[in-house]
Coordinates of N, CA and C in Angstrom, one line a residue:
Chain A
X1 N 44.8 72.8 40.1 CA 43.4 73.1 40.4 C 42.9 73.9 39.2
X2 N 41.8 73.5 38.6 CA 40.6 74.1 38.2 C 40.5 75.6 38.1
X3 N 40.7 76.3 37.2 CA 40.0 77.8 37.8 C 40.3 79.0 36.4
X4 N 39.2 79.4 36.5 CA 38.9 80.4 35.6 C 38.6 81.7 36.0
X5 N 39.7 82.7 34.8 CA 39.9 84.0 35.6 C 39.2 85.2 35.3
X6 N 38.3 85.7 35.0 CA 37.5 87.2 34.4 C 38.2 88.2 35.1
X7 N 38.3 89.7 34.3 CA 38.0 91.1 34.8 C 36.6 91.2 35.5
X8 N 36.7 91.6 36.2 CA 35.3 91.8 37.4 C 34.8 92.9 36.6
X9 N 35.0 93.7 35.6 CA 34.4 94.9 34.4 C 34.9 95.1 33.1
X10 N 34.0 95.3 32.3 CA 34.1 95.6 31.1 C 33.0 96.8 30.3
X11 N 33.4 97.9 29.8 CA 32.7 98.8 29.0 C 33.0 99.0 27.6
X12 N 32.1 99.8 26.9 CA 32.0 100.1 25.6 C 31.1 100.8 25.5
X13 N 30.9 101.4 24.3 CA 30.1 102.4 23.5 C 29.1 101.8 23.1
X14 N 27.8 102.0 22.7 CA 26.6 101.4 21.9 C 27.0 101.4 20.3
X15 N 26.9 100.4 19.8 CA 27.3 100.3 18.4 C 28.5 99.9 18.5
X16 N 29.5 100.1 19.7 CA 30.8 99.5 19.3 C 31.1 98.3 19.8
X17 N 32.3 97.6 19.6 CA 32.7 96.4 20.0 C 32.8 96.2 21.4
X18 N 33.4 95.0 21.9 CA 34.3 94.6 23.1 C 34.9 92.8 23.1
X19 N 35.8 93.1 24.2 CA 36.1 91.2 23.7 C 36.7 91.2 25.1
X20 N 35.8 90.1 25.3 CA 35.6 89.9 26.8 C 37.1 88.5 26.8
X21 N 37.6 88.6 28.5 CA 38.4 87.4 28.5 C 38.5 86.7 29.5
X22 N 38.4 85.4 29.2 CA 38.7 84.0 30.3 C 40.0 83.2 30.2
X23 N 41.2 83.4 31.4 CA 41.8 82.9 31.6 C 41.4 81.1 32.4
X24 N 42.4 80.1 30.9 CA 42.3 78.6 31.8 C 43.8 79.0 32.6
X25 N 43.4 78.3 34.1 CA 44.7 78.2 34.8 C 45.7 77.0 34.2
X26 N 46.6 77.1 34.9 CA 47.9 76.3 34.3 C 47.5 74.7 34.0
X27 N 48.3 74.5 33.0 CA 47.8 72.4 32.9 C 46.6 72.4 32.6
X28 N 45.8 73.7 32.3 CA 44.5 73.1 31.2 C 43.9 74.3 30.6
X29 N 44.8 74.3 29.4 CA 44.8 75.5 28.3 C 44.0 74.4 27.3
X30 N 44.1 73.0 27.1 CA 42.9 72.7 26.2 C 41.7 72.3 26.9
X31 N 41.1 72.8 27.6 CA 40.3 73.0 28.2 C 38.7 73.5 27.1
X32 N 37.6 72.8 27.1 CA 36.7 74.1 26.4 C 36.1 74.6 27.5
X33 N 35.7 76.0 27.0 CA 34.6 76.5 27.9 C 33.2 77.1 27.4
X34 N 32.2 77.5 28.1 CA 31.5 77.9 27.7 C 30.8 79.4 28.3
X35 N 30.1 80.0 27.8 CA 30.2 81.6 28.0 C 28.0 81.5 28.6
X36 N 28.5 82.3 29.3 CA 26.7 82.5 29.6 C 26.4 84.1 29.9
X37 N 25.4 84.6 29.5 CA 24.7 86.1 29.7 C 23.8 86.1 30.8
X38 N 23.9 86.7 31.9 CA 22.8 87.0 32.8 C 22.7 88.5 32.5
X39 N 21.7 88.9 32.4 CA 20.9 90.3 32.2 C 20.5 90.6 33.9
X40 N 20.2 91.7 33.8 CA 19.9 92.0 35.3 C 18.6 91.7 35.6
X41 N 19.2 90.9 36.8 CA 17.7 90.6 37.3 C 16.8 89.0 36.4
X42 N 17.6 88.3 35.8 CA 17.5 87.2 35.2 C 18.3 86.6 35.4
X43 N 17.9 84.7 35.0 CA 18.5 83.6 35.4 C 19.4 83.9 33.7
X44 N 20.4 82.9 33.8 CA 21.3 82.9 32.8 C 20.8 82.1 31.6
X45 N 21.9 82.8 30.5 CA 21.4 82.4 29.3 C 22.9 81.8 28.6
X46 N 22.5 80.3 28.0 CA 24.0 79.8 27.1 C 24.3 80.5 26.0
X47 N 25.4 81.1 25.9 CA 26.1 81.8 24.9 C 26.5 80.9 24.0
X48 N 27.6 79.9 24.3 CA 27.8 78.9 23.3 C 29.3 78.1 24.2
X49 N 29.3 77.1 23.7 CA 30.4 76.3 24.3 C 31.6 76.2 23.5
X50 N 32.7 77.0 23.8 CA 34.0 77.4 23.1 C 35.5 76.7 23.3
X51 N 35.8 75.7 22.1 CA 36.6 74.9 22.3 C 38.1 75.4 22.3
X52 N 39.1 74.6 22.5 CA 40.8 75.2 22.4 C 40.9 76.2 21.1
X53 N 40.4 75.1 19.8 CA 40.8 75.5 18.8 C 40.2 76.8 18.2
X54 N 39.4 77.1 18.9 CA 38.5 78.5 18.6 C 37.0 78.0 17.9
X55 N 37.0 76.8 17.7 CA 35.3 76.0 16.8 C 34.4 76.8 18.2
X56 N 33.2 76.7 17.5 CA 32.5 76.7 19.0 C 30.5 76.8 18.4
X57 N 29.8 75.8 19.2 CA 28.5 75.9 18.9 C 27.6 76.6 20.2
X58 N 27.0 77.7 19.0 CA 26.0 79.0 20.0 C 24.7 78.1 20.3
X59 N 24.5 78.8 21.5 CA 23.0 78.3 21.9 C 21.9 78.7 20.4
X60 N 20.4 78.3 20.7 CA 19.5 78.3 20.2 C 19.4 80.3 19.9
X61 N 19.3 80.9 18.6 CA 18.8 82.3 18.7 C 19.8 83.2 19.0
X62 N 20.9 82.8 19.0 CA 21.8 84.0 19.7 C 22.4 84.5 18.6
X63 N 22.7 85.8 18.5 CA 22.7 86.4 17.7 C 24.2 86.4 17.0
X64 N 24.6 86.7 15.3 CA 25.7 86.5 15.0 C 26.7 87.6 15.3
X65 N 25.8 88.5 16.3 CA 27.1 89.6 17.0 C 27.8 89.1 18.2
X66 N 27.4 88.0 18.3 CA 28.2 87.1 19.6 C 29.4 86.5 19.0
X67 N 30.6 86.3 19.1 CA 31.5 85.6 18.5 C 32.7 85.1 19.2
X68 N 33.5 84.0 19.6 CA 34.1 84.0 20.2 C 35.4 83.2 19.6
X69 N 36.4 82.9 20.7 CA 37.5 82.6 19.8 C 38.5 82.3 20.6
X70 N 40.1 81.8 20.5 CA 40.7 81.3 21.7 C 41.9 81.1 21.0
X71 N 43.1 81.3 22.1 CA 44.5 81.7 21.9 C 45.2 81.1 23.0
X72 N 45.4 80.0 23.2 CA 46.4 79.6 24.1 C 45.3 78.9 25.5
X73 N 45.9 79.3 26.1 CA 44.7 79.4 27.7 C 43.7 80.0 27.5
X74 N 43.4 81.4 26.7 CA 42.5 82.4 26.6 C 41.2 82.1 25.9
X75 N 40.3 82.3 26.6 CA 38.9 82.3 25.8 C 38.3 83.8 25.4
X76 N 38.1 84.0 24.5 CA 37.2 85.3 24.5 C 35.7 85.4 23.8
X77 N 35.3 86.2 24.2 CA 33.8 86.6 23.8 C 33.9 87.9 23.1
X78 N 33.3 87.8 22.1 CA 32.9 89.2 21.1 C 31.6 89.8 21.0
X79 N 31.5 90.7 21.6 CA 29.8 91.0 21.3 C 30.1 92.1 20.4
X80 N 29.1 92.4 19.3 CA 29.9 93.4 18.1 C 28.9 94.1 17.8
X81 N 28.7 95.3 17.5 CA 27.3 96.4 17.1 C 26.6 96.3 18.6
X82 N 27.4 97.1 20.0 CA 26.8 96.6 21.0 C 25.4 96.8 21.4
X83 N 24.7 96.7 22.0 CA 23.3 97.3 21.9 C 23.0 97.5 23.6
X84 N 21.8 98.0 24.1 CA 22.0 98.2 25.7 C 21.5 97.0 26.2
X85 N 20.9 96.2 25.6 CA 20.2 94.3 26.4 C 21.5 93.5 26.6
X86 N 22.5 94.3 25.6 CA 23.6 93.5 25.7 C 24.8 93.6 27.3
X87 N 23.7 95.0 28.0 CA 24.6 95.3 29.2 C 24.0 94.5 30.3
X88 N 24.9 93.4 31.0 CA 24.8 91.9 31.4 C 26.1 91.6 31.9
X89 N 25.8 90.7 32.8 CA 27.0 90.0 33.1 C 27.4 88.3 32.5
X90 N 28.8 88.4 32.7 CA 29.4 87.1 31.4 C 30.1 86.3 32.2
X91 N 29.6 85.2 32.2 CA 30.5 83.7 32.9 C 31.2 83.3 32.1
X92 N 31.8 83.1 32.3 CA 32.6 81.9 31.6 C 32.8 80.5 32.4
X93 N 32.6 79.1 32.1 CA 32.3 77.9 32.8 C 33.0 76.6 31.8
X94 N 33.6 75.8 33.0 CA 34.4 74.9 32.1 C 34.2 73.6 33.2
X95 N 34.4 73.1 32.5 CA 33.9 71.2 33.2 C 35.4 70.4 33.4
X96 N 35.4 69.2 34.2 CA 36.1 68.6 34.1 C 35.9 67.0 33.8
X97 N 35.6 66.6 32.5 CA 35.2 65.6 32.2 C 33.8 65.3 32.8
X98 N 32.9 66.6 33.1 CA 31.4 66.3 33.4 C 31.2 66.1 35.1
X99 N 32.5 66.2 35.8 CA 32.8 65.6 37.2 C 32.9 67.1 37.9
X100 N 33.1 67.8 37.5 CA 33.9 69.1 38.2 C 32.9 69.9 37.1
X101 N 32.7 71.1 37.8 CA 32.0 72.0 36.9 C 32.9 73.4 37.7
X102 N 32.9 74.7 36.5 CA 33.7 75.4 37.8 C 33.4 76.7 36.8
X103 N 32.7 77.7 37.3 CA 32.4 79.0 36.8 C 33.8 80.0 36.9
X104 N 33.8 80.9 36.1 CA 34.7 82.3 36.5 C 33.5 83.4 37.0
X105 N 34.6 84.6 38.1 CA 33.9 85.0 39.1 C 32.9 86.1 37.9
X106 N 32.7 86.1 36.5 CA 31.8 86.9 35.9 C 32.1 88.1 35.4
X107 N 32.3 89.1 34.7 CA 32.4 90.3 34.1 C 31.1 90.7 33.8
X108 N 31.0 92.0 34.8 CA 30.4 93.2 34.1 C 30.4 94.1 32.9
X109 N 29.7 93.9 31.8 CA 29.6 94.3 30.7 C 28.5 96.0 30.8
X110 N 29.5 97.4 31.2 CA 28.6 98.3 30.7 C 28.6 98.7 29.5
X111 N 27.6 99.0 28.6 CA 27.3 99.8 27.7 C 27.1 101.2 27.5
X112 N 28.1 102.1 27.3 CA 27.8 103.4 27.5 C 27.1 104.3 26.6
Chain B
X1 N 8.3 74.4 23.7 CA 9.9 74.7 23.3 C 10.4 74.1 25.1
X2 N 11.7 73.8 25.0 CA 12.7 73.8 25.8 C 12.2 74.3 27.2
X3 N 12.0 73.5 27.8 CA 11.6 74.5 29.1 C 12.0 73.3 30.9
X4 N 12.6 74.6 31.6 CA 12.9 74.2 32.7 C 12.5 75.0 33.5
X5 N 11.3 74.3 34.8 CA 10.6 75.1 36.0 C 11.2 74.6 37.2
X6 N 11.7 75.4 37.8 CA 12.4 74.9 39.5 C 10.7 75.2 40.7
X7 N 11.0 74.6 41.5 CA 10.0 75.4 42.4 C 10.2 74.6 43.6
X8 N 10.1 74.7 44.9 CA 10.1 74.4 46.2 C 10.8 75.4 47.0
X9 N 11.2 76.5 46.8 CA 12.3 77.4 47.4 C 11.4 78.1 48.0
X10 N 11.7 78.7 49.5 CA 11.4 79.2 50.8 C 12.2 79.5 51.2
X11 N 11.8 80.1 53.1 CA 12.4 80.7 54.2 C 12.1 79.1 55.2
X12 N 13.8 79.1 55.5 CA 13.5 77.9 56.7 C 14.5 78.1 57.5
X13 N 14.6 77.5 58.8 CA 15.4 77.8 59.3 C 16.7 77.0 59.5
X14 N 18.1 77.8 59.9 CA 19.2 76.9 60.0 C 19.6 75.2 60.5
X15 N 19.7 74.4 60.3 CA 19.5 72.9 60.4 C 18.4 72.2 59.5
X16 N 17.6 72.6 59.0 CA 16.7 71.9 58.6 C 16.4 71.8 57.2
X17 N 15.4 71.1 56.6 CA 15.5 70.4 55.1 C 14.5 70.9 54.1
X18 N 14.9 70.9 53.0 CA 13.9 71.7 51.8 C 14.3 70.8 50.2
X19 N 13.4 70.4 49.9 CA 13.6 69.8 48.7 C 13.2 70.8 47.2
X20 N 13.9 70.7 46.5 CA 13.5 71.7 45.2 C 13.1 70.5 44.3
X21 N 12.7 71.0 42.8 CA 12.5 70.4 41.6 C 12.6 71.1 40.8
X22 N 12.4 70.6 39.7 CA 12.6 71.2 38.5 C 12.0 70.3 37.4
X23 N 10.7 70.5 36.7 CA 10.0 70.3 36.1 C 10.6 70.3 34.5
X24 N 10.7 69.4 33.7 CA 11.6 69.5 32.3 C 10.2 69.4 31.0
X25 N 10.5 69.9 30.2 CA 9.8 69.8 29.2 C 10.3 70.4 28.0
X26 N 9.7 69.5 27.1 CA 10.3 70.0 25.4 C 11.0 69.1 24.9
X27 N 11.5 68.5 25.8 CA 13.1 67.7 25.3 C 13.2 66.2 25.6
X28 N 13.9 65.3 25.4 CA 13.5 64.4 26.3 C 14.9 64.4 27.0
X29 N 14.0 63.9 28.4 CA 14.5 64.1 29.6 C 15.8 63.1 30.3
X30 N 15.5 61.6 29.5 CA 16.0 60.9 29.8 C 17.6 60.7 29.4
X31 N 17.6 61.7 28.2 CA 18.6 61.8 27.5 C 19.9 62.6 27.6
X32 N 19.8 63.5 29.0 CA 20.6 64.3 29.5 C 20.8 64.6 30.6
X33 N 22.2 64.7 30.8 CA 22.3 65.0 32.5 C 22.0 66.0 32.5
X34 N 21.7 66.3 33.9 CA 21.2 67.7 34.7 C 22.1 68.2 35.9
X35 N 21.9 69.4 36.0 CA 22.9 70.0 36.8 C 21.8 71.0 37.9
X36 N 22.1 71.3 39.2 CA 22.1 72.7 39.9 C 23.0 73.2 40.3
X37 N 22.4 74.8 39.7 CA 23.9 75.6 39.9 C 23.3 77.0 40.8
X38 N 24.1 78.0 41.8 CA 23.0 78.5 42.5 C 23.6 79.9 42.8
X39 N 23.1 80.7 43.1 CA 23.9 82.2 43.4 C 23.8 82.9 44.1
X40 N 24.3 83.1 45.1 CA 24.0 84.0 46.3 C 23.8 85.5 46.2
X41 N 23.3 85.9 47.0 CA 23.0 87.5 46.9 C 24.1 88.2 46.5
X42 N 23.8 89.0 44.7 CA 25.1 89.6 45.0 C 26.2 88.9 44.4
X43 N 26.2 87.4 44.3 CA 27.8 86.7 43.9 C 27.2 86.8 43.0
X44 N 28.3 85.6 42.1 CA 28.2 84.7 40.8 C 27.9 83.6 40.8
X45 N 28.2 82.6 39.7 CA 27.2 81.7 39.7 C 28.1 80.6 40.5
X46 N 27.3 80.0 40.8 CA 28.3 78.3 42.5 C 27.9 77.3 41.5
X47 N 28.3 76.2 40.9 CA 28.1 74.9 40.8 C 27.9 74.3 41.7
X48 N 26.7 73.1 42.2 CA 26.0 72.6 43.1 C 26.3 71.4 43.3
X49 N 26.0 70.3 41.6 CA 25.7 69.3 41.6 C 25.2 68.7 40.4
X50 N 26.0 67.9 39.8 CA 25.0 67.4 38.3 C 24.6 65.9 38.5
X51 N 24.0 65.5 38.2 CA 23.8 63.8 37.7 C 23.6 63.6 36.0
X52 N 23.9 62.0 36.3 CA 24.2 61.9 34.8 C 22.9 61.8 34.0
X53 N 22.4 61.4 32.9 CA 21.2 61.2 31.9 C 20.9 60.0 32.4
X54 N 21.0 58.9 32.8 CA 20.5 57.6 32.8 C 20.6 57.8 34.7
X55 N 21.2 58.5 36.0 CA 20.8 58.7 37.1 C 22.0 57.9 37.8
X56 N 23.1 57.3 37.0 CA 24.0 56.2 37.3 C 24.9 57.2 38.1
X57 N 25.6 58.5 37.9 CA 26.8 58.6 38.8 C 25.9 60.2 39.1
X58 N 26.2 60.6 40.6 CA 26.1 62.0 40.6 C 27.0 62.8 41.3
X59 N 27.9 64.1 41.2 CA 29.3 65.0 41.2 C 28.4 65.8 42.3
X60 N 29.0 66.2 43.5 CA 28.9 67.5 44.4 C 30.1 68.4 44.7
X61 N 29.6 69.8 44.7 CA 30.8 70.7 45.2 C 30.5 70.5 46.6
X62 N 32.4 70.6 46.7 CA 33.2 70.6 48.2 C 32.2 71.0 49.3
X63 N 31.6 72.2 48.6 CA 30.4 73.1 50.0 C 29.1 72.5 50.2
X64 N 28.8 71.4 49.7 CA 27.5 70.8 49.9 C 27.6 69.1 50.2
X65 N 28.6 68.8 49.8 CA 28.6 67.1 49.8 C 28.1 66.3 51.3
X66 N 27.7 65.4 51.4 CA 27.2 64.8 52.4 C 25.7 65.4 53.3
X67 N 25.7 67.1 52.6 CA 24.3 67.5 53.3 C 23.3 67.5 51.6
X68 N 23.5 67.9 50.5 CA 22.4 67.4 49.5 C 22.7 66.3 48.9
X69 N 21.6 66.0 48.5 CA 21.6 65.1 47.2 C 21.2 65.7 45.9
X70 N 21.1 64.8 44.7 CA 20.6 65.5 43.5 C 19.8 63.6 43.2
X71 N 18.7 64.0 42.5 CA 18.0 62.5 42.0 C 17.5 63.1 40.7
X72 N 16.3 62.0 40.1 CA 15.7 62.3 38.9 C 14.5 61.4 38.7
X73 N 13.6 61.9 38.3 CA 12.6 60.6 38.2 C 12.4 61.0 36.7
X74 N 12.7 60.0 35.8 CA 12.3 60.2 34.0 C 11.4 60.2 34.1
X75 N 10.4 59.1 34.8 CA 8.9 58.8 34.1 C 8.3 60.5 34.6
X76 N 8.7 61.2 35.6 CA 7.7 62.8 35.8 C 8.4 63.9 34.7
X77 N 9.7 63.3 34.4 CA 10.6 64.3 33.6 C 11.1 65.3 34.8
X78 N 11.1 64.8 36.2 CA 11.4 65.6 36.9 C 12.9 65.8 37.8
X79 N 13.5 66.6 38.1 CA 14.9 66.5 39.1 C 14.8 67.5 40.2
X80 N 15.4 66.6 40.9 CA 15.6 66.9 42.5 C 16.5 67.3 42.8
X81 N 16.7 68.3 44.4 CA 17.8 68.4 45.3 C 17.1 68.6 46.4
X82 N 17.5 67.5 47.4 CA 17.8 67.1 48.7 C 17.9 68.3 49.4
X83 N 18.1 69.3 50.1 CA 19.1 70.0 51.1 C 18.8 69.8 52.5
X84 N 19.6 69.4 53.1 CA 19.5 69.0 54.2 C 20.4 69.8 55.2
X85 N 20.4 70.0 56.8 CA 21.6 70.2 57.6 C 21.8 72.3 56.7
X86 N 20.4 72.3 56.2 CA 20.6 74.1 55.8 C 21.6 75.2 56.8
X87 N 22.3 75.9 55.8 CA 23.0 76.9 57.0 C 22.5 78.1 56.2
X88 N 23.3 79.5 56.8 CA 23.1 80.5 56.6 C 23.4 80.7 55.0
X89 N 25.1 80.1 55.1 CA 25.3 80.1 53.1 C 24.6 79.3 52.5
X90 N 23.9 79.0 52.6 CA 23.2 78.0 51.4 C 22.2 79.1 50.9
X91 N 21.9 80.4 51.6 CA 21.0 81.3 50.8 C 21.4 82.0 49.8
X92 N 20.6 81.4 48.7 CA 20.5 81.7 47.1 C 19.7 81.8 46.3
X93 N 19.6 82.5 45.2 CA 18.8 81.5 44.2 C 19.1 80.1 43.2
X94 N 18.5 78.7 43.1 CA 18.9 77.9 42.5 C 18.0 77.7 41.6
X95 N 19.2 77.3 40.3 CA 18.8 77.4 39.1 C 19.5 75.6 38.4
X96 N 18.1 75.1 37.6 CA 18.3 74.1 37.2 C 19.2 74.2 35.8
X97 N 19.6 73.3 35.2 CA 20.2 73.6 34.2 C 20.1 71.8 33.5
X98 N 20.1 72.4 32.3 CA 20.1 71.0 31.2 C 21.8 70.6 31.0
X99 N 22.4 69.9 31.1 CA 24.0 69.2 30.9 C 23.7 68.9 29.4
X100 N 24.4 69.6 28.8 CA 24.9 69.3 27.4 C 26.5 69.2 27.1
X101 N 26.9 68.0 26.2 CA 28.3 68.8 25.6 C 29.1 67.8 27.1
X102 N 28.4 67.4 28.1 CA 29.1 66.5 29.3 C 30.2 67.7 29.9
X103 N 28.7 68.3 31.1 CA 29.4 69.0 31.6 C 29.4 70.5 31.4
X104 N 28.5 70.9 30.5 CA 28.1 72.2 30.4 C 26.8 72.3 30.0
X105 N 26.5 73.8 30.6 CA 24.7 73.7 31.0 C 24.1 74.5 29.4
X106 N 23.5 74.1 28.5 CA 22.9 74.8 27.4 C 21.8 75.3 27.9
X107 N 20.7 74.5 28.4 CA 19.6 75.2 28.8 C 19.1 75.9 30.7
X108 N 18.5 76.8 31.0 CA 18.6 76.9 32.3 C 17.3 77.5 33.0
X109 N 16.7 77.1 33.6 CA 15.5 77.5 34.5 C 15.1 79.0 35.0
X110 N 14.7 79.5 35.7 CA 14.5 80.6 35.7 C 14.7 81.2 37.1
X111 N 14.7 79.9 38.2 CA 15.6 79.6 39.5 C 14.2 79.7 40.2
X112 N 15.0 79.3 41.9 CA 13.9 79.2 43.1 C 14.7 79.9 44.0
X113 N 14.0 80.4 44.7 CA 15.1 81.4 46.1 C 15.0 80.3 47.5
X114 N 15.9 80.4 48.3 CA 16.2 79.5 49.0 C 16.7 80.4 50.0
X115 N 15.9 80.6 51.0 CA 16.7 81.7 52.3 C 16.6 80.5 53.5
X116 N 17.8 80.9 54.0 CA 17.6 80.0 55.3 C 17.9 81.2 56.3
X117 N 17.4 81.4 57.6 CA 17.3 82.4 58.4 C 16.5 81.7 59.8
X118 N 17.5 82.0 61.0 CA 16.2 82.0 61.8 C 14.9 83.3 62.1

């Protein structure tokens, strides 16, 4: 089965880093995924779509403090020089040949 | 630029039917599948339902199949969902999404709220 795993939270400092993480379950570590930003109280926004090999193309405008990258099963997200627009919540979402679509349950990103 | 508008979302009551849309613009329409994806008070995000760019195959999650549909009409640039047989869970907001990449949403609407309640 399909399924992708987030920390339900994540913090950092303003100006500092974080690296957010998406577990692929077993039998589909080459899997891509892709990452999305909901801000509070907004519809979501594409971060970028992140392949096995760590390649990955960002949506339209996103900024080059977003960065991401991948190690096995793992996906991660880098947001870097954090800033407070940046405190949001992060999907991570992966497809199954276009047939199956299947979100992770989201991390909360505070910025302290 | 890029733009996706949902709108038909209301208060209705349990059993009964509400169609949404989502109005496309900026891009052409024909050329991409489309997806609804939807979120309950409070959750995260549910995958709904995509169809493909040309209207030939369309995918539903386990929790909706046989009560929505998903359609498209290119010539309005427009896409649809059916909801039929409404229950209590089906109250969310739904948010259209552009399928890019087969299977992942690049672009996304700005959603419709959907309460069902007697």
């Amino acid at each position: 089965q399909l399924v992708l795993t987030q920390s339900p939270s994540a913090s950092a400092s303003l100006g500092a880093s974080v690296k957010l993480t998406c577990t692929l379950s077993s039998g589909h570590s080459s899997y891509a995924i892709a990452w999305h930003q909901q801000q509070p109280e907004k519809g979501p926004r594409f971060l970028m779509k992140l392949n096995a090999d760590g390649s990955h193309t960002k949506g339209d405008g996103i900024p080059d403090r977003f960065s991401g990258s991948s190690s096995g099963a793992e996906r991660y997200l880098t947001v870097s020089s954090l800033q407070s627009e940046d405190e949001a919540d992060y999907y991570c979402q992966t497809s199954d040949a276009g047939i199956l679509v299947v979100f992770g349950g989201g991390t909360k990103l505070t910025v302290l | 630029q890029v733009q996706l508008v949902e709108s038909g979302g209301g208060v209705v009551q349990p059993g009964r039917s509400l169609r949404l849309s989502c109005a496309a613009s900026g891009f052409t329409f024909s050329n991409y599948g489309m997806q609804w994806v939807r979120q309950a008070p409070g959750k995260g995000l549910e995958w709904v339902s995509v169809i493909w760019y040309d209207g030939s195959k369309q995918y539903y999650a386990d929790s909706v199949k046989g009560r929505f549909t998903i359609s498209r009409d290119s010539s309005k640039n427009t896409l649809y969902l059916q909801m039929n047989s409404l229950r209590d869970e089906d109250t969310a907001v739904y948010y259209c999404a552009r399928d890019n990449f087969v299977g992942f949403q690049d672009v996304w609407g700005q959603g419709t709220t959907v309460t069902v309640s007697s």
